[in-house]
Structures are given as structure tokens and as C-alpha cells.
Amino acid sequence: MKPFSLRWRQVNQWFFGGTTDNWLAALRIGLGLQLVLYCITSRADWLQMFTLYPGSFVTRDLTEALVTLGSTLVPRVSWFISAGEFIGFSETTILWVVWSVLLAAGLCLVAGIFCRSAAIAAWFLHLSAIKSSALLSYGVDNFTSIGLFYLMLSPLPDHLALDSRWRKWPTKNAQLQSFWQRVLQLHLCVIYFFSGLTKLLGSGWWNGESLWRALTRPPFDIVTSEVLIRGKYLFIPLGLGICLLETSYPIFIWLRRTRLIWLVGIIAMHGAIAVLMGLYLFGLIMAVLNVAAFGIDLFRLHGKKAI
């Protein structure tokens, strides 16, 4: 048996062995683009989502009351509105300021300007927005928040950011780059494994019923029922294939020979979801997280490895 000290050195080397910051650049740019698209697509309904009495059943006060049952420390949009009204600004003005700052943070992340400040602001404002509209949120919002959380804590800026190129800020050490990439990789493995396991425990993915319901439930019923009926015999193999792809993700994504296959398979799965159900932002964020975690090394890009 290997002595404990040797095992500890191996674990330490695995987490802190050092790597380039290419993965961080991919994560930063991808999340910045995700935020920009989120702001653009939600602009028309922004006031309707967050004003106190917009004339709809699901109002901000109802959503935030449900959120605070779990914890009163969860950030929410009402914090900004209360602060703004205290100094004389209207609710509408504050809501548009929040939207504008979130959009600006996304643009800064894409360009790599004020990376750390932009990442912190983006994470806090985005988390506040999704918690204040929790009844209208779905998986894309949670995964975007997860990505922003890791980006906020990661050693910014990367070598492709304008902060590094124009302001001559030094690239952070390679050990921290390696650690945060490992944490993101492990998090994705846990997510996919339990997602696949949960599907296997039910009968819907064994008989194709879950896929049918997902593709026929409004407002995600983009594909017509006639087309789905013609392809009904594909539901069972596709459902089981998805379960296999997800549950085996923590194994085959680490192996060099199978990593590309599983990475392409996972991205193709999310791409199909985006096209068939109209969940384009969900497909984008999952592609960004997977490419940043496991895909960049496959391209053998020459990043800047700090000492």
C-alpha cells in the first residue's frame, strides 16, 4: 500500500498541479455572452417580472416571500428598490438601473475589463434577479449562477482579458487555476451523475413517456405532434441513451480516449434540447460550462501559465 504522505502528494498534485488559464477565458467570455443574451431576451418583460403590482398573479412580493422562508439572507431585487426609494428614486428607475448594470457587467466580462468587479456584480445581481422571479425561473438560471460563482472566485484576469493586455495586470498563479478548474469539473460530474440516476429511478425514461411529455408541454411544444408520433419508436432508445450519457459522465469524461466522445455527446444533447424545445440559453450555458471544464484541453491551446 502507498504511504499516506505519497497519497496526499498525489491528491495535492491533482488539485494544484498547475494549468493554463484558457479554461478561465472560455468561462469568462461564455458567461459574459450568456448574461448579455439574458438581458436582451428579458428586456421586454423586465418590469412585468419585478414591479410590485404588475397586474399579474405572480408578483415580486409573493415570490420573495416564498424565498425568504428558506433564508432571509438570500439577495433579492427588493433590496435595491428599498435603497433607491430611500434616496428618492422610483421603483421603475431602480429596476432599469439593475438591468443596465447587469448588461454592462456581461459586456465587461466578454471584453475582459474590470473582470473581478464585473464578475462579483454579475453574480450578485443575477442571483438577486432569479430569486425575485424564482417562480418563473428554471435550470438555466441556476447553472448561470453556478458559473458566475466560480468565475467570481477564480484567479482573474486571464491572459486574453483586456485587463491583462492593456492594463498589464499579471496573470495569477497556475496552482489556483488548476484548483478552480478541478472544482468545476467535479461539480459537473456530480450534477450529471445524479441527474442521470434520478431519471433511471423513474419509469418515464424507460418507456419514453418523459421525453414525450417534455416535447409536448407548452410552451416547449415546438415540434408538432405529427412529427413526434412518427418518431415515437425513438423515444425509448433516446431516453436510455441520455441516462447512460449522464450517469457515465463522471467516468468517461476523465479518460483521454473517451473525453471527446462524451463531451460532444453532452453538448449535442443540450443542443438538441435547445432546438427542439426552444431552450437556447440553457443549451448555451451547459456548453460553456462543459467546454470550460473539459473541452479546452482537447484543443491544446497555448495559454499563459503563471509561476
Coordinates of C-alpha atoms in Angstrom, one line a residue:
M1 CA 0.0 0.0 0.0
K2 CA 1.1 3.5 -0.7
P3 CA 2.0 5.6 2.4
F4 CA -0.3 8.3 3.4
S5 CA 2.2 11.0 2.5
L6 CA 2.5 9.8 -1.0
R7 CA -1.3 9.7 -1.5
W8 CA -1.5 13.2 -0.1
R9 CA 1.1 14.4 -2.6
Q10 CA -0.8 12.8 -5.4
V11 CA -4.0 14.4 -4.4
N12 CA -2.3 17.8 -3.9
Q13 CA -0.7 17.4 -7.3
W14 CA -4.0 16.6 -8.9
F15 CA -5.7 19.7 -7.5
F16 CA -2.7 22.1 -7.6
G17 CA -0.5 20.7 -10.4
G18 CA -0.9 23.9 -12.4
T19 CA -2.6 24.6 -15.8
T20 CA -3.0 27.4 -18.3
D21 CA -5.9 29.9 -17.9
N22 CA -7.5 29.1 -21.3
W23 CA -10.4 27.4 -19.4
L24 CA -11.0 30.6 -17.4
A25 CA -11.0 32.7 -20.6
A26 CA -13.6 30.4 -22.1
L27 CA -15.7 30.6 -18.9
R28 CA -15.5 34.4 -18.7
I29 CA -16.4 35.0 -22.3
G30 CA -19.1 32.4 -22.3
L31 CA -20.8 33.7 -19.1
G32 CA -20.5 37.3 -20.3
L33 CA -22.3 36.3 -23.6
Q34 CA -24.9 34.4 -21.5
L35 CA -25.6 37.5 -19.4
V36 CA -25.9 39.8 -22.4
L37 CA -28.4 37.5 -24.1
Y38 CA -30.3 37.1 -20.8
C39 CA -30.7 40.9 -20.5
I40 CA -31.7 41.3 -24.2
T41 CA -34.3 38.5 -24.1
S42 CA -35.8 39.6 -20.7
R43 CA -35.9 43.3 -21.5
A44 CA -39.4 43.4 -22.8
D45 CA -40.7 41.7 -19.6
W46 CA -38.3 43.1 -17.1
L47 CA -40.8 45.5 -15.4
Q48 CA -43.5 42.9 -15.5
M49 CA -41.2 40.4 -13.7
F50 CA -40.1 42.7 -10.9
T51 CA -42.6 45.5 -10.3
L52 CA -44.5 45.1 -7.1
Y53 CA -48.0 45.1 -8.6
P54 CA -47.7 44.4 -12.3
G55 CA -51.3 43.2 -12.6
S56 CA -50.4 39.5 -12.7
F57 CA -50.9 36.7 -10.2
V58 CA -47.1 36.0 -9.7
T59 CA -45.8 39.2 -8.2
R60 CA -42.4 40.0 -6.7
D61 CA -43.7 40.2 -3.2
L62 CA -45.2 36.7 -3.4
T63 CA -42.0 35.2 -4.9
E64 CA -39.7 36.9 -2.4
A65 CA -41.9 35.8 0.5
L66 CA -41.5 32.2 -0.6
V67 CA -37.7 32.7 -1.0
T68 CA -37.3 34.2 2.5
L69 CA -38.9 31.1 4.0
G70 CA -35.6 29.4 3.4
S71 CA -33.3 32.2 4.4
T72 CA -33.7 36.0 4.9
L73 CA -30.1 36.4 3.7
V74 CA -30.9 35.4 0.1
P75 CA -30.3 38.5 -2.1
R76 CA -33.3 39.9 -3.9
V77 CA -34.3 42.8 -6.1
S78 CA -36.3 44.5 -3.3
W79 CA -33.0 45.3 -1.5
F80 CA -32.0 47.6 -4.4
I81 CA -35.5 49.1 -4.7
S82 CA -35.7 49.8 -0.9
A83 CA -32.3 51.5 -1.1
G84 CA -33.2 53.5 -4.2
E85 CA -36.6 54.7 -2.8
F86 CA -34.8 55.8 0.4
I87 CA -32.8 58.3 -1.6
G88 CA -35.7 59.3 -3.8
F89 CA -35.7 57.1 -6.9
S90 CA -38.7 55.3 -8.2
E91 CA -39.2 51.6 -8.4
T92 CA -39.1 51.7 -12.2
T93 CA -35.9 53.7 -12.3
I94 CA -34.1 51.2 -9.9
L95 CA -35.3 48.2 -12.0
W96 CA -33.8 49.7 -15.1
V97 CA -30.6 50.6 -13.3
V98 CA -30.3 47.0 -12.2
W99 CA -30.9 45.8 -15.8
S100 CA -28.3 48.2 -17.2
V101 CA -25.6 47.3 -14.6
L102 CA -26.2 43.6 -15.3
L103 CA -25.9 44.2 -19.0
A104 CA -22.8 46.3 -18.5
A105 CA -21.3 43.5 -16.3
G106 CA -21.9 41.0 -19.1
L107 CA -20.2 43.2 -21.7
C108 CA -17.2 43.8 -19.4
L109 CA -16.8 40.1 -18.9
V110 CA -16.9 39.5 -22.7
A111 CA -14.2 42.2 -23.2
G112 CA -12.2 41.3 -20.1
I113 CA -12.5 44.8 -18.5
F114 CA -12.6 45.1 -14.7
C115 CA -13.0 41.3 -14.6
R116 CA -13.2 40.8 -10.9
S117 CA -15.6 43.7 -10.2
A118 CA -17.8 42.7 -13.2
A119 CA -17.9 39.0 -12.0
I120 CA -18.9 40.0 -8.5
A121 CA -21.6 42.4 -9.7
A122 CA -22.9 40.0 -12.3
W123 CA -23.2 37.1 -9.8
F124 CA -24.9 39.2 -7.1
L125 CA -27.3 41.0 -9.5
H126 CA -28.2 37.8 -11.4
L127 CA -28.8 35.9 -8.2
S128 CA -31.0 38.7 -6.9
A129 CA -33.0 38.7 -10.1
I130 CA -33.5 34.9 -10.3
K131 CA -34.5 34.7 -6.6
S132 CA -37.0 37.5 -7.0
S133 CA -38.5 35.7 -10.0
A134 CA -38.0 32.2 -8.7
L135 CA -41.5 31.0 -9.8
L136 CA -40.6 31.9 -13.4
S137 CA -37.0 30.6 -13.3
Y138 CA -35.7 27.2 -14.5
G139 CA -32.4 25.4 -14.8
V140 CA -30.6 27.9 -17.0
D141 CA -30.8 30.5 -14.2
N142 CA -29.3 28.1 -11.6
F143 CA -26.5 27.0 -13.9
T144 CA -25.7 30.6 -14.8
S145 CA -25.5 31.5 -11.2
I146 CA -23.2 28.5 -10.5
G147 CA -20.9 29.5 -13.4
L148 CA -20.7 33.1 -12.2
F149 CA -19.9 31.9 -8.6
Y150 CA -16.9 30.0 -9.8
L151 CA -15.8 32.9 -12.1
M152 CA -16.1 35.3 -9.2
L153 CA -13.7 33.2 -7.1
S154 CA -11.3 32.2 -9.8
P155 CA -8.0 33.9 -10.3
L156 CA -8.9 36.7 -12.7
P157 CA -7.8 38.1 -15.1
D158 CA -6.9 35.6 -17.7
H159 CA -4.3 36.3 -20.3
L160 CA -6.9 37.1 -23.0
A161 CA -8.7 39.7 -20.9
L162 CA -8.1 43.4 -21.7
D163 CA -7.2 43.8 -18.1
S164 CA -4.1 41.7 -18.8
R165 CA -3.2 43.1 -22.2
W166 CA -3.9 46.9 -21.8
R167 CA -3.6 47.4 -18.1
K168 CA -0.7 45.0 -17.8
W169 CA -2.2 43.1 -14.9
P170 CA -0.2 39.9 -14.1
T171 CA -1.8 36.5 -14.7
K172 CA -2.5 34.7 -11.4
N173 CA -0.6 31.6 -10.4
A174 CA -1.2 28.3 -12.2
Q175 CA -1.9 26.3 -9.0
L176 CA -5.1 28.4 -8.3
Q177 CA -6.1 28.0 -12.0
S178 CA -5.8 24.2 -11.6
F179 CA -7.7 24.1 -8.3
W180 CA -10.8 26.0 -9.5
Q181 CA -10.9 24.1 -12.8
R182 CA -10.9 20.8 -10.8
V183 CA -13.7 22.0 -8.5
L184 CA -15.8 23.0 -11.6
Q185 CA -15.1 19.6 -13.2
L186 CA -16.1 17.7 -10.0
H187 CA -19.3 19.8 -9.7
L188 CA -20.3 18.9 -13.2
C189 CA -19.7 15.2 -12.6
V190 CA -21.9 15.3 -9.5
I191 CA -24.7 17.1 -11.4
Y192 CA -24.7 14.8 -14.4
F193 CA -24.4 11.6 -12.3
F194 CA -27.4 12.4 -10.1
S195 CA -29.4 13.8 -12.9
G196 CA -29.0 10.5 -14.8
L197 CA -29.6 8.4 -11.7
T198 CA -32.8 10.3 -10.9
K199 CA -34.0 9.6 -14.4
L200 CA -33.2 5.9 -14.2
L201 CA -35.2 5.6 -10.9
G202 CA -38.4 6.5 -12.6
S203 CA -40.3 4.6 -15.3
G204 CA -40.7 7.6 -17.6
W205 CA -37.3 7.3 -19.1
W206 CA -37.6 3.6 -19.7
N207 CA -40.8 3.8 -21.7
G208 CA -40.2 7.1 -23.4
E209 CA -43.0 8.9 -21.6
S210 CA -40.8 11.6 -20.1
L211 CA -39.4 12.6 -23.5
W212 CA -42.9 12.8 -24.9
R213 CA -44.1 15.0 -22.0
A214 CA -41.1 17.3 -22.3
L215 CA -41.6 17.8 -26.0
T216 CA -45.4 18.3 -25.9
R217 CA -45.7 20.5 -22.8
P218 CA -46.4 24.2 -23.6
P219 CA -44.6 26.5 -24.2
F220 CA -41.9 24.0 -25.3
D221 CA -44.0 22.2 -27.8
I222 CA -42.1 23.5 -30.9
V223 CA -42.1 20.2 -32.7
T224 CA -45.6 19.2 -34.0
S225 CA -47.4 16.2 -32.6
E226 CA -47.5 14.6 -36.0
V227 CA -43.7 14.6 -36.2
L228 CA -43.4 13.2 -32.7
I229 CA -45.8 10.4 -33.4
R230 CA -43.8 9.3 -36.4
G231 CA -40.7 9.2 -34.3
K232 CA -42.3 7.6 -31.3
Y233 CA -40.1 4.5 -31.6
L234 CA -37.0 6.6 -31.0
F235 CA -38.2 7.8 -27.6
I236 CA -37.1 4.7 -25.6
P237 CA -33.5 4.4 -27.1
L238 CA -33.0 8.1 -26.9
G239 CA -34.2 8.3 -23.3
L240 CA -32.0 5.4 -22.2
G241 CA -29.1 6.9 -24.2
I242 CA -29.5 10.2 -22.3
C243 CA -29.5 8.3 -18.9
L244 CA -26.4 6.4 -19.9
L245 CA -24.6 9.5 -21.1
E246 CA -25.3 11.4 -17.9
T247 CA -24.6 8.6 -15.3
S248 CA -21.4 7.5 -17.0
Y249 CA -20.2 11.1 -17.4
P250 CA -18.0 11.1 -14.2
I251 CA -16.1 8.1 -15.7
F252 CA -15.6 8.6 -19.4
I253 CA -15.2 12.4 -19.3
W254 CA -11.9 11.9 -17.4
L255 CA -10.4 9.3 -19.8
R256 CA -8.4 10.8 -22.6
R257 CA -9.7 8.4 -25.2
T258 CA -13.4 8.9 -24.4
R259 CA -13.4 12.5 -23.3
L260 CA -14.1 14.0 -26.7
I261 CA -16.9 11.5 -27.4
W262 CA -18.7 12.3 -24.1
L263 CA -18.1 16.0 -24.4
V264 CA -19.5 16.0 -28.0
G265 CA -22.4 13.8 -26.8
I266 CA -23.3 16.1 -23.9
I267 CA -23.1 19.2 -26.0
A268 CA -25.2 17.6 -28.7
M269 CA -27.8 16.6 -26.2
H270 CA -28.1 20.1 -24.9
G271 CA -28.1 21.4 -28.5
A272 CA -31.0 19.2 -29.3
I273 CA -32.8 20.4 -26.3
A274 CA -32.2 24.0 -27.4
V275 CA -33.5 23.4 -30.9
L276 CA -36.4 21.1 -30.1
M277 CA -37.7 22.9 -27.1
G278 CA -36.5 26.5 -27.7
L279 CA -34.2 26.5 -24.6
Y280 CA -31.4 28.2 -26.3
L281 CA -29.9 29.9 -23.3
F282 CA -30.0 26.6 -21.4
G283 CA -28.1 24.9 -24.2
L284 CA -25.5 27.8 -24.3
I285 CA -24.7 27.8 -20.6
M286 CA -24.3 24.0 -20.5
A287 CA -22.0 24.1 -23.5
V288 CA -20.0 26.9 -21.8
L289 CA -19.6 25.0 -18.6
N290 CA -18.6 21.8 -20.3
V291 CA -16.1 23.4 -22.7
A292 CA -14.5 25.4 -19.9
A293 CA -14.2 22.4 -17.6
F294 CA -13.1 19.7 -20.0
G295 CA -13.0 20.9 -23.6
I296 CA -10.2 23.5 -23.7
D297 CA -7.5 20.9 -23.0
L298 CA -8.6 19.0 -26.1
F299 CA -7.7 21.9 -28.4
R300 CA -4.2 22.1 -27.0
L301 CA -4.2 25.9 -26.9
H302 CA -1.1 27.6 -25.6
G303 CA -2.3 29.6 -22.7
K304 CA -0.2 31.7 -20.3
K305 CA 0.9 29.6 -17.4
A306 CA 1.9 31.7 -14.4
I307 CA 4.5 30.7 -12.0

